[in-house]
PDB file of C-alpha atoms and ligand atoms in Angstrom:
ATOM      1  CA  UNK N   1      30.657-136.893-125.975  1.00 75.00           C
ATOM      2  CA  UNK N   2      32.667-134.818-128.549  1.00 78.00           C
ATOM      3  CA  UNK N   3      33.055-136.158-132.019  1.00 88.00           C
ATOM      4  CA  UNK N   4      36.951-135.324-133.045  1.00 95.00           C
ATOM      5  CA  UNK N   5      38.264-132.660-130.335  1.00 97.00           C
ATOM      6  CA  UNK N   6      39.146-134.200-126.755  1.00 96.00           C
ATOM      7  CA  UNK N   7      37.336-132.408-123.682  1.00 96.00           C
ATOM      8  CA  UNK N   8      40.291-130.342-123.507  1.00 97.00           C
ATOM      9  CA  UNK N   9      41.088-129.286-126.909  1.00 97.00           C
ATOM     10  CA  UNK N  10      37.384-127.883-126.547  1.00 97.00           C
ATOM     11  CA  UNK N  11      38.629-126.252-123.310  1.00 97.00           C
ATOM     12  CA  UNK N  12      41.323-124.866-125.745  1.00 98.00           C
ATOM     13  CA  UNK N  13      39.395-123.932-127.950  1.00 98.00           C
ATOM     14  CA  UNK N  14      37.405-121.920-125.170  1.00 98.00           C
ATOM     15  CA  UNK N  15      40.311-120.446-123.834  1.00 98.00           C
ATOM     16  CA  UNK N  16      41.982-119.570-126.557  1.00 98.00           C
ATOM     17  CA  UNK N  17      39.589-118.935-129.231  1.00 98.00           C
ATOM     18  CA  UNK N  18      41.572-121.099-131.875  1.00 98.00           C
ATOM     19  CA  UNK N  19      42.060-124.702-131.857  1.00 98.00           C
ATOM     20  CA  UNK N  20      44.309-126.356-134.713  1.00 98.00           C
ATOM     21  CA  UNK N  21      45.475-128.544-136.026  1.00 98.00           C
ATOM     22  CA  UNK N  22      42.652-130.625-137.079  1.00 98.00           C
ATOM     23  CA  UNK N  23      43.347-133.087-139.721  1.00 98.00           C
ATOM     24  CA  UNK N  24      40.085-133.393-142.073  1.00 98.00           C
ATOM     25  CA  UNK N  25      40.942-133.875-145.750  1.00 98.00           C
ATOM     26  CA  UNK N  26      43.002-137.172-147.147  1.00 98.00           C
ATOM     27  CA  UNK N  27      45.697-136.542-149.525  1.00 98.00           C
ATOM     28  CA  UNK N  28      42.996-137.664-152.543  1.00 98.00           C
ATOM     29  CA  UNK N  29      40.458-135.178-151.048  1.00 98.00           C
ATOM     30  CA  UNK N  30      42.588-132.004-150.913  1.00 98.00           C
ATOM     31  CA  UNK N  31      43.647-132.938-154.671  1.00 98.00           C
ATOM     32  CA  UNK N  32      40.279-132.884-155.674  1.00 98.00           C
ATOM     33  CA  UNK N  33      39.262-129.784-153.946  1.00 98.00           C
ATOM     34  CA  UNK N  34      42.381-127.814-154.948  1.00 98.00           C
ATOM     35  CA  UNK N  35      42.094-128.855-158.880  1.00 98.00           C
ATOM     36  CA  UNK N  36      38.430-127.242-158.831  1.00 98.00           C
ATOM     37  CA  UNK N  37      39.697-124.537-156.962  1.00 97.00           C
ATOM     38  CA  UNK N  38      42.266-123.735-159.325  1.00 96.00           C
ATOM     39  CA  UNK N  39      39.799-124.397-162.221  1.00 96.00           C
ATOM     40  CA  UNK N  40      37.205-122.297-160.852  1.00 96.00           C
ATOM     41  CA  UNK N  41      40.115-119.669-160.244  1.00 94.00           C
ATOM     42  CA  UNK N  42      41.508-119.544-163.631  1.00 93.00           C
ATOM     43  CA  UNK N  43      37.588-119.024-165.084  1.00 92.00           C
ATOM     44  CA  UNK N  44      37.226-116.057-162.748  1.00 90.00           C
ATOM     45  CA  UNK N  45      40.900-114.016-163.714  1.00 83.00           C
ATOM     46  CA  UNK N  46      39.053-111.140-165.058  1.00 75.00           C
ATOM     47  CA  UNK N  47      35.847-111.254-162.760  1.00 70.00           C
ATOM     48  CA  UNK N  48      35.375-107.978-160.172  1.00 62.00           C
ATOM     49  CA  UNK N  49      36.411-108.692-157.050  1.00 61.00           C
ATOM     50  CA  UNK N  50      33.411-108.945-155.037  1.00 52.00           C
ATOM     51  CA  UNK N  51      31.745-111.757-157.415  1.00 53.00           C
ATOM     52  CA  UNK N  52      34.598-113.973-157.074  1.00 66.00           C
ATOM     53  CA  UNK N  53      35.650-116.122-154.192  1.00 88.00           C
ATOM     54  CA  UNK N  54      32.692-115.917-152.044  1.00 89.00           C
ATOM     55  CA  UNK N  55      29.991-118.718-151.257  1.00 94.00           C
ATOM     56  CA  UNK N  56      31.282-120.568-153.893  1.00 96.00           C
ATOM     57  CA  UNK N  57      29.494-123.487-152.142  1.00 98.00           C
ATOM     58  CA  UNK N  58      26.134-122.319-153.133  1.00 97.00           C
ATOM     59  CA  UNK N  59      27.242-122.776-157.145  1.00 97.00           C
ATOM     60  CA  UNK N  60      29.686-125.390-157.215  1.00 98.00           C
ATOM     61  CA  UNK N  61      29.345-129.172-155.820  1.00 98.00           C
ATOM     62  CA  UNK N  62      32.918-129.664-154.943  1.00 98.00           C
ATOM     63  CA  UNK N  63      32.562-126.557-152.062  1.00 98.00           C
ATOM     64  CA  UNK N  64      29.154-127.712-150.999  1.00 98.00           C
ATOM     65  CA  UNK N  65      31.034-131.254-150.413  1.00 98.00           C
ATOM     66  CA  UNK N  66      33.832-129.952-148.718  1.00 98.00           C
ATOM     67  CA  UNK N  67      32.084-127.703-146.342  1.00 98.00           C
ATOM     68  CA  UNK N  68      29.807-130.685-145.187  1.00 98.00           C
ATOM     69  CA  UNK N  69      32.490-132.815-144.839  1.00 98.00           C
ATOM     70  CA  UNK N  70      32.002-135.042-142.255  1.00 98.00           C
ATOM     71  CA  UNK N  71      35.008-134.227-140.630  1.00 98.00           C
ATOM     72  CA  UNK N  72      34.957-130.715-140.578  1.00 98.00           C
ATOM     73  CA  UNK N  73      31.368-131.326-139.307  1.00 98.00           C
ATOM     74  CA  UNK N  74      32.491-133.537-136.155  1.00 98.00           C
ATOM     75  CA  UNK N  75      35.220-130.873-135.323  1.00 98.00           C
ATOM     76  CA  UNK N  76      32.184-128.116-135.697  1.00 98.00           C
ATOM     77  CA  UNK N  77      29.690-129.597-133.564  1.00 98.00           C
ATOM     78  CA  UNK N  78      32.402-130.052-131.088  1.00 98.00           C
ATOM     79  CA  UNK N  79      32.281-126.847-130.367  1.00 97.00           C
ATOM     80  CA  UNK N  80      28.977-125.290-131.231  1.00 98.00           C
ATOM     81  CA  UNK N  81      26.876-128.393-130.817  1.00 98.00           C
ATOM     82  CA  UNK N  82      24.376-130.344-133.013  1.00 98.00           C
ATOM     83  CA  UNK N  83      22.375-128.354-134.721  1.00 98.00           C
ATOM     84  CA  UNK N  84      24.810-126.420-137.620  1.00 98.00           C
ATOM     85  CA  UNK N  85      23.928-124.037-140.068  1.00 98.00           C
ATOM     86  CA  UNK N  86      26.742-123.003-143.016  1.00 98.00           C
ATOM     87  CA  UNK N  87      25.854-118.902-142.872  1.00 97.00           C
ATOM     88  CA  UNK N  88      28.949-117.765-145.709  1.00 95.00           C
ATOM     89  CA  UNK N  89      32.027-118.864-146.818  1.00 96.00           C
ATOM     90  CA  UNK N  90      35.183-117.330-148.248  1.00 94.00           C
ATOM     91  CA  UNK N  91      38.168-118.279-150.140  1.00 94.00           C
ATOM     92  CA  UNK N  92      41.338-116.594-149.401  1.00 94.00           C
ATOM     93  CA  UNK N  93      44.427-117.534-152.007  1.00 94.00           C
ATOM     94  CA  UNK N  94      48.088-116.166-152.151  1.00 94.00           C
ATOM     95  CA  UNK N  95      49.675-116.259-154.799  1.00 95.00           C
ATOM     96  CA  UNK N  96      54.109-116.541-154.823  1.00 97.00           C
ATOM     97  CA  UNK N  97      55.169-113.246-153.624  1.00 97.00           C
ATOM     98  CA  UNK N  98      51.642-111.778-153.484  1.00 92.00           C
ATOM     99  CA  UNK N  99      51.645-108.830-151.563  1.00 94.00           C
ATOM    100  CA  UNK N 100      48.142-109.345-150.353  1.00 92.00           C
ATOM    101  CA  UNK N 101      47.767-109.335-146.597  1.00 93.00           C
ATOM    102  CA  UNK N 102      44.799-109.182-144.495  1.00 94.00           C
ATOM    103  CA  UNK N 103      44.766-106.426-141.446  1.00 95.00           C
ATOM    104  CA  UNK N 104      44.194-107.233-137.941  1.00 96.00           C
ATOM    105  CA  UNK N 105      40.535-107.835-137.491  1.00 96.00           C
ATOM    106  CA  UNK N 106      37.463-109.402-135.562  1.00 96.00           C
ATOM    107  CA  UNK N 107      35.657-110.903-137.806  1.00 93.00           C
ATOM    108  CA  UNK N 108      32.360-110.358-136.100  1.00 91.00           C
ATOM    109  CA  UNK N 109      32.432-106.247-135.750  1.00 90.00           C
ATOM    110  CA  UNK N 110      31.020-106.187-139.220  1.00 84.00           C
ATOM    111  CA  UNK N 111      28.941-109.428-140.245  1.00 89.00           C
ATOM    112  CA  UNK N 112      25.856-108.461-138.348  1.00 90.00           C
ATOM    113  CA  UNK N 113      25.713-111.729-136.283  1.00 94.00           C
ATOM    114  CA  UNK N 114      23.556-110.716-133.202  1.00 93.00           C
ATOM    115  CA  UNK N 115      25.486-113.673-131.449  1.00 94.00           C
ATOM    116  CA  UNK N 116      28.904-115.374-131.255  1.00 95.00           C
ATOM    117  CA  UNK N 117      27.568-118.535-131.350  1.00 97.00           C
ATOM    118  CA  UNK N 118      29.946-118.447-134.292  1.00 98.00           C
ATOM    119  CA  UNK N 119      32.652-120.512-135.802  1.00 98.00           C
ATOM    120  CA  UNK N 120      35.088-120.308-138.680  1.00 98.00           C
ATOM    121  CA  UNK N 121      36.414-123.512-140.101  1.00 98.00           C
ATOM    122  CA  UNK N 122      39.838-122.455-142.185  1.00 98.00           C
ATOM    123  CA  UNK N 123      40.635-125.407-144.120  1.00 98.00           C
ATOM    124  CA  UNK N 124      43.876-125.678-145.874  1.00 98.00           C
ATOM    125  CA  UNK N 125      44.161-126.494-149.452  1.00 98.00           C
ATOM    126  CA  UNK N 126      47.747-126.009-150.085  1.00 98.00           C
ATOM    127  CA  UNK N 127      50.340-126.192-146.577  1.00 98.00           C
ATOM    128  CA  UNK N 128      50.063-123.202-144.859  1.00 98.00           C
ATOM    129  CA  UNK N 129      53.107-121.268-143.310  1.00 98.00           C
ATOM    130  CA  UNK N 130      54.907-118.399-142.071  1.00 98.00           C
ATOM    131  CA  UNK N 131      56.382-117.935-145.229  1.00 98.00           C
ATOM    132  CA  UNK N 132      53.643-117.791-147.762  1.00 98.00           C
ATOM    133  CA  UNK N 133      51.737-116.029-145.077  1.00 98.00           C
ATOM    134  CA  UNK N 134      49.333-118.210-143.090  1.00 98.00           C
ATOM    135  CA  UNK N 135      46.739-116.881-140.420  1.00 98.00           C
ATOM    136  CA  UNK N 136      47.873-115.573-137.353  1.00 98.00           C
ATOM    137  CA  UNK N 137      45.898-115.047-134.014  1.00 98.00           C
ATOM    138  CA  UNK N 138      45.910-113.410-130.767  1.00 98.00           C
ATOM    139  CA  UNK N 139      44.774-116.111-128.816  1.00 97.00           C
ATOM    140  CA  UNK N 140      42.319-115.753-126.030  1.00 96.00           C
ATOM    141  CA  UNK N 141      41.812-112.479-127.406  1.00 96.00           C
ATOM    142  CA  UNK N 142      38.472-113.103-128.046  1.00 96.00           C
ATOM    143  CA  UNK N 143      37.334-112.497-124.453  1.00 96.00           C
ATOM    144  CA  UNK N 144      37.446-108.789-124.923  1.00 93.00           C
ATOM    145  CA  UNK N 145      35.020-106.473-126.230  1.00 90.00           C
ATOM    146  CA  UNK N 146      34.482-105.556-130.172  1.00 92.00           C
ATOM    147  CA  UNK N 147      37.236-102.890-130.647  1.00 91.00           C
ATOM    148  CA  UNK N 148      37.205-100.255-132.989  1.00 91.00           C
ATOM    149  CA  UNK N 149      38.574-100.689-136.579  1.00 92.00           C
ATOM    150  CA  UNK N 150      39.321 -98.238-138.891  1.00 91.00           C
ATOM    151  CA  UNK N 151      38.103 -98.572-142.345  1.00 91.00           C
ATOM    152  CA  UNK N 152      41.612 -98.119-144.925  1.00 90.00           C
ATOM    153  CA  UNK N 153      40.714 -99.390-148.262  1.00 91.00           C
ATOM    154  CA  UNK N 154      44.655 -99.966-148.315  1.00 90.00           C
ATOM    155  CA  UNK N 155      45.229-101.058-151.662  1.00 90.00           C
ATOM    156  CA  UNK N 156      47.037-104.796-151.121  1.00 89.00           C
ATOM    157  CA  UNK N 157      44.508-105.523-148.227  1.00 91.00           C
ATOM    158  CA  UNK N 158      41.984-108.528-148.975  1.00 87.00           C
ATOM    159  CA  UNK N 159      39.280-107.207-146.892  1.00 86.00           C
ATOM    160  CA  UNK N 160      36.817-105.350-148.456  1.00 80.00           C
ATOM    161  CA  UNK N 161      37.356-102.426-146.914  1.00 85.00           C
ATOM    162  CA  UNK N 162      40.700-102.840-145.280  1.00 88.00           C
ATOM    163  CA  UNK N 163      38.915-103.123-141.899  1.00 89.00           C
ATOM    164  CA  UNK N 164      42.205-102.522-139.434  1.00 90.00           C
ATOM    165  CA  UNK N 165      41.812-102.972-135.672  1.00 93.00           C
ATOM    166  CA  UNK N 166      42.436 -99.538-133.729  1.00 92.00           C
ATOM    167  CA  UNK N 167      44.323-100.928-131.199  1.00 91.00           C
ATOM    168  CA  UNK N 168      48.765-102.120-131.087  1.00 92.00           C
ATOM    169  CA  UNK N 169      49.332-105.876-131.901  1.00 92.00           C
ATOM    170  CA  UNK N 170      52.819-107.355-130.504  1.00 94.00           C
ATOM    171  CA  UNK N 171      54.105-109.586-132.550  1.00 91.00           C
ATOM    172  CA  UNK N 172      54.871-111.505-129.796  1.00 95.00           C
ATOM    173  CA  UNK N 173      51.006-112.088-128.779  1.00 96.00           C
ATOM    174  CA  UNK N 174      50.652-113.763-132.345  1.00 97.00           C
ATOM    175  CA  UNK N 175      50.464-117.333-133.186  1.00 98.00           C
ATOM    176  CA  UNK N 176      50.918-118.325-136.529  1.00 98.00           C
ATOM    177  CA  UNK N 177      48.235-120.995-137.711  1.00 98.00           C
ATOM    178  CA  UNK N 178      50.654-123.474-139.257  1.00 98.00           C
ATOM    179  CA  UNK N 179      48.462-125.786-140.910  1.00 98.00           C
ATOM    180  CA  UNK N 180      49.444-128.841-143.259  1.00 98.00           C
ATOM    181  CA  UNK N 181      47.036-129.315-146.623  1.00 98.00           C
ATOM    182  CA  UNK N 182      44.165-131.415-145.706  1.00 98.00           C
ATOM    183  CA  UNK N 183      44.146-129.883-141.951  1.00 98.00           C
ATOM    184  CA  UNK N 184      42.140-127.548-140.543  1.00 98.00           C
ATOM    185  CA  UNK N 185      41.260-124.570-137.547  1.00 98.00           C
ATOM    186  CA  UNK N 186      38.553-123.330-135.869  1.00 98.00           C
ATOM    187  CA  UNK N 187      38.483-119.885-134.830  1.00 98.00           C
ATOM    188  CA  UNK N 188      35.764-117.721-132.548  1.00 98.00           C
ATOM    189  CA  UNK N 189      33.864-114.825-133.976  1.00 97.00           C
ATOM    190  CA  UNK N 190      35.721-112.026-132.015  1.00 97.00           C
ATOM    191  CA  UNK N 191      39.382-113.222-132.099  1.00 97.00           C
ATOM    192  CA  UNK N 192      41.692-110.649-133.327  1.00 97.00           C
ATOM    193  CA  UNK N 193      43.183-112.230-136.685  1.00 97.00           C
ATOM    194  CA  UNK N 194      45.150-111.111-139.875  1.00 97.00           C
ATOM    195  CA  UNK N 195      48.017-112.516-142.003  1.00 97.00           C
ATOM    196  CA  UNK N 196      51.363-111.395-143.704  1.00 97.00           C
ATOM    197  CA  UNK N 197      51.676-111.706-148.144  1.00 97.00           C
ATOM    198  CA  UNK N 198      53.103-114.687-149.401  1.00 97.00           C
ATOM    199  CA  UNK N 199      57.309-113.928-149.378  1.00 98.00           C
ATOM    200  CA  UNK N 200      57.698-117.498-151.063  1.00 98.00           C
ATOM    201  CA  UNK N 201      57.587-119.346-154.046  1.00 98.00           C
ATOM    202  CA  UNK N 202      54.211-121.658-153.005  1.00 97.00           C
ATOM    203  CA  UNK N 203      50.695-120.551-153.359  1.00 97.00           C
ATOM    204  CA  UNK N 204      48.512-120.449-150.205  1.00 97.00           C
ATOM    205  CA  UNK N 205      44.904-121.358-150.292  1.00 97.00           C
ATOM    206  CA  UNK N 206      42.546-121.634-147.375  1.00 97.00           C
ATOM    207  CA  UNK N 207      38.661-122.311-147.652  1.00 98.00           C
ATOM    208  CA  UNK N 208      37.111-120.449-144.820  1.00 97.00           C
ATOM    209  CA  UNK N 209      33.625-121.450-143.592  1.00 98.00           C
ATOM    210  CA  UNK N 210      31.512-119.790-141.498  1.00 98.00           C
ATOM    211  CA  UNK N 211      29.115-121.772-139.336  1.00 98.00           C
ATOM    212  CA  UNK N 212      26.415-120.607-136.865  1.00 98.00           C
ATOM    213  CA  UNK N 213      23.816-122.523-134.769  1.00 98.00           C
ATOM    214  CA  UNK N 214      19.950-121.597-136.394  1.00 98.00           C
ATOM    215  CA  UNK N 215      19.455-119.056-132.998  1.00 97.00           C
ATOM    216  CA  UNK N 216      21.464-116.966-134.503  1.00 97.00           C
ATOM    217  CA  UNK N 217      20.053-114.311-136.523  1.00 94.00           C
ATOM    218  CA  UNK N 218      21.725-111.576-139.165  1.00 92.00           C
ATOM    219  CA  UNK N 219      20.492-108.125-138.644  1.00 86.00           C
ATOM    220  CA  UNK N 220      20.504-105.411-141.206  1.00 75.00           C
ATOM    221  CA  UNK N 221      20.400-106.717-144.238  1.00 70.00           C
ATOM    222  CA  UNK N 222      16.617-106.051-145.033  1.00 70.00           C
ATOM    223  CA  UNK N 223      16.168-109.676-146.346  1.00 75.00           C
ATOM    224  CA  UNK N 224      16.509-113.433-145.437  1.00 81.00           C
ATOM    225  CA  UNK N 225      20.059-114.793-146.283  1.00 86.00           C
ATOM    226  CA  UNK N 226      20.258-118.185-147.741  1.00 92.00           C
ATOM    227  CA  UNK N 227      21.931-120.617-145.556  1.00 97.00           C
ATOM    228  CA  UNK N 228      22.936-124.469-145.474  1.00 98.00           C
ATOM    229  CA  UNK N 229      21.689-127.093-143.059  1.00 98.00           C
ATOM    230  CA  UNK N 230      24.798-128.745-142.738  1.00 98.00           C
ATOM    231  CA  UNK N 231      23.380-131.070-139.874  1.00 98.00           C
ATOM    232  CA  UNK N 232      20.785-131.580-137.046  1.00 98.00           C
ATOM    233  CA  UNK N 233      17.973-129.300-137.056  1.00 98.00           C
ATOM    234  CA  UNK N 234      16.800-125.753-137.439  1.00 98.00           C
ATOM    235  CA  UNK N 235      13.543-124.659-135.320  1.00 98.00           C
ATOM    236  CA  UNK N 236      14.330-121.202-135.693  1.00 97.00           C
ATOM    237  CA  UNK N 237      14.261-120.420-139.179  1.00 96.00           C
ATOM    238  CA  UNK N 238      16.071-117.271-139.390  1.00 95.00           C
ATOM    239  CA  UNK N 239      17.089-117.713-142.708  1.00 96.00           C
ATOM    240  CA  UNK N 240      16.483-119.480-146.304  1.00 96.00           C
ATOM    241  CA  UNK N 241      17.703-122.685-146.032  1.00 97.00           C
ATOM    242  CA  UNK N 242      19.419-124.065-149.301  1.00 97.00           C
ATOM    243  CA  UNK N 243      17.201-126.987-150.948  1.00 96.00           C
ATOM    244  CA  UNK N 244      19.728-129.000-152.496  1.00 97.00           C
ATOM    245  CA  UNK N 245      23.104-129.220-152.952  1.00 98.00           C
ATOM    246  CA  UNK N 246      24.126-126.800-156.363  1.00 97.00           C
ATOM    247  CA  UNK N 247      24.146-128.805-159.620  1.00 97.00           C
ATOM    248  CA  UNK N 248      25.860-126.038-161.830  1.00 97.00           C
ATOM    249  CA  UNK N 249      27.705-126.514-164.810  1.00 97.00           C
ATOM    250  CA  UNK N 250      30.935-124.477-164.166  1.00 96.00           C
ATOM    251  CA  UNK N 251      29.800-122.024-166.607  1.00 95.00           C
ATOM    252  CA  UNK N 252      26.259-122.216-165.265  1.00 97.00           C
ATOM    253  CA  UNK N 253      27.750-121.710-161.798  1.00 96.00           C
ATOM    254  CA  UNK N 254      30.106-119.162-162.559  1.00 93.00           C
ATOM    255  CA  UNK N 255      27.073-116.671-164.187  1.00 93.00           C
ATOM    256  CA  UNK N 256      24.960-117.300-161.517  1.00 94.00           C
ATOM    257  CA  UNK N 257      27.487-116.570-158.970  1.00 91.00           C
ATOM    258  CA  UNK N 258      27.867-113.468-160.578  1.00 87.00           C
ATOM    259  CA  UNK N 259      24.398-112.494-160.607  1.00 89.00           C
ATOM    260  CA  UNK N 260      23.472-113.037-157.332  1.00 87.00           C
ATOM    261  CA  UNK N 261      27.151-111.374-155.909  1.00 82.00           C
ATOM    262  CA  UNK N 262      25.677-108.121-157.689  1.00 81.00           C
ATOM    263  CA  UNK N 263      22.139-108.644-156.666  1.00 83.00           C
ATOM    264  CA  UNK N 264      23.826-108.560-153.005  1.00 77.00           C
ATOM    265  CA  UNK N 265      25.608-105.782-153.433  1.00 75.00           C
ATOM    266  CA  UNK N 266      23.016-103.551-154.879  1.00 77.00           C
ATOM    267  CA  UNK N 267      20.937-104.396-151.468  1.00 72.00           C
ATOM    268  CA  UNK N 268      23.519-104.004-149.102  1.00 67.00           C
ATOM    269  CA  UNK N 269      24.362-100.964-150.489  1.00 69.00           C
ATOM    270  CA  UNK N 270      21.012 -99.782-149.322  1.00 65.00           C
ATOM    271  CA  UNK N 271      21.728-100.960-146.334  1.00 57.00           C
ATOM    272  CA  UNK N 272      24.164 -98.687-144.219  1.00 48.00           C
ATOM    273  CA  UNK N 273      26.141-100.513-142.104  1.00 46.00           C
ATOM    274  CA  UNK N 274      25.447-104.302-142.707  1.00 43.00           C
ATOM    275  CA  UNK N 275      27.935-105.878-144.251  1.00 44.00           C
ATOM    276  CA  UNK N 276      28.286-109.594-145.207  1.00 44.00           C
ATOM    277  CA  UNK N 277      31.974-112.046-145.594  1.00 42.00           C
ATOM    278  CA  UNK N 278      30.853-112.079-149.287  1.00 40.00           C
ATOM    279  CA  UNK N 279      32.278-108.437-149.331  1.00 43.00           C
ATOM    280  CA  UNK N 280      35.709-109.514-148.069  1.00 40.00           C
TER     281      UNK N 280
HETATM  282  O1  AKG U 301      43.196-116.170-144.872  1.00 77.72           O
HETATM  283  C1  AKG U 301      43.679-115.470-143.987  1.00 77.72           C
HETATM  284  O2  AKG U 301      44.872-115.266-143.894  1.00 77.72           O
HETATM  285  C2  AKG U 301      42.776-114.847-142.936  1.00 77.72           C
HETATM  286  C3  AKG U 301      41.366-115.227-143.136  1.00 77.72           C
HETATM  287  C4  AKG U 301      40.408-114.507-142.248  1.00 77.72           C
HETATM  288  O3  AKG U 301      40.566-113.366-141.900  1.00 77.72           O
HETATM  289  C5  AKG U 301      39.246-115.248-141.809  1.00 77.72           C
HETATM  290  O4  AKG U 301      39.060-116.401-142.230  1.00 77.72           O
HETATM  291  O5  AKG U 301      38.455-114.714-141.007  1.00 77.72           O
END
């Protein structure tokens, strides 16, 4: 029996390769996740890119507690089943009139996931709209193929490398992900996605999470990622599993975020071709 989503909002979800809106957070919760957030934020103005926003829920306790929320955990195993493993996770903020966008994109043509067994939670931590630039889909376009994508580099682009998908989007195939703070969507690994910068006056923040089921494994990275056993059970062990939840002072956090962001990088850089969502 699902936990949250009806039989056919998973059917949506199948067909569509998006399901929202999902409510998750209470009006207390989403206060308490976005004043970290914006305290962690402030701490990290003048911190390089790369070591900033990403898996933020290994070092800090109020990410670890939002990405196991129970809700967002019902709405998960919905649609990839019991067993769930947190692989990375990503913050994405807009600031008022931030020209930051992020290109049309599949997530999965460069994490490395030999599966799409795959799903991305985006919660919302401020409302989300068309006018401070929420997430936008093609749905059901995730029942094609990977398609190329050009790396740009483009200068306002929040992916790492300005990944841009080779192929025309109509603006009338997109839906925008219109989400309320406190509510949520799931999206599949090989959607095409992307958003617009913020034209208004109210910041934008959405948590993304990244959830697998343990079969899935991460190829080309040369070493065993750390993940989180965010419920049921993991007989496959593909990866490091996270011992217990972090217990950082924000400081402590914040340096050892840094060190292991770097750590990363150096590695991957041996690597050619893997790349990891803590690049975005
Ligand atoms: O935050 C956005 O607008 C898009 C995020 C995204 O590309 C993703 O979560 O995969």
């Amino acid at each position: 029996m699902p936990k949250v989503l009806s039989p056919e909002q998973v059917e949506q979800y199948e067909r569509d390769g998006l399901f929202f809106p999902i409510p998750v957070l209470s009006r207390d919760e989403v206060a308490r996740f976005r004043a970290a957030f914006e305290e962690l934020e402030a701490c990290l103005r003048d911190k390089p890119k790369a070591a900033r926003l990403s898996q933020t829920h290994l070092y800090f306790r109020w990410a670890y507690d939002l990405v196991t929320h129970p809700k967002v955990l019902d709405a998960v195993e919905d649609v990839l089943g019991p067993d769930i493993l947190i692989w990375t996770t990503s913050i994405f903020p807009k600031h008022p009139h931030d020209p930051a966008y992020i290109s049309w994109h599949q997530d999965g043509t460069y994490w490395g996931l030999d599966s799409t067994q795959v799903t991305t939670a985006w919660i919302a931590l401020s409302d989300s709209t068309v006018e401070n630039g929420c997430m936008r889909v093609v749905a059901g376009s995730h029942k094609q193929d990977y398609l190329p994508h050009l790396d740009t580099y483009a200068q306002y682009n929040l992916l790492s490398r300005g990944q841009d998908i080779q192929v025309e989007v109509k603006e009338e195939d997109a839906t925008d992900v219109v989400l309320k703070a406190g509510e949520m969507s799931l999206h599949h690994v090989r959607i095409i996605h992307g958003s617009n910068p913020n034209r208004s006056n109210i910041k934008r923040v959405g948590f993304a999470v990244r959830f697998i089921t343990p079969q899935v494994k991460q190829v080309g990275v040369g070493e065993r990622p750390v993940a989180v056993l965010a419920r049921g059970r993991d007989d496959f062990h593909h990866f490091d599993l996270l011992k217990e939840p972090p217990n950082y002072r924000l400081d402590e956090g914040i340096a050892a975020q840094a060190e292991e962001a770097h750590r990363l990088l150096e590695a991957l850089r041996k690597t050619k071709g893997a790349y990891m969502a803590m690049e975005e």
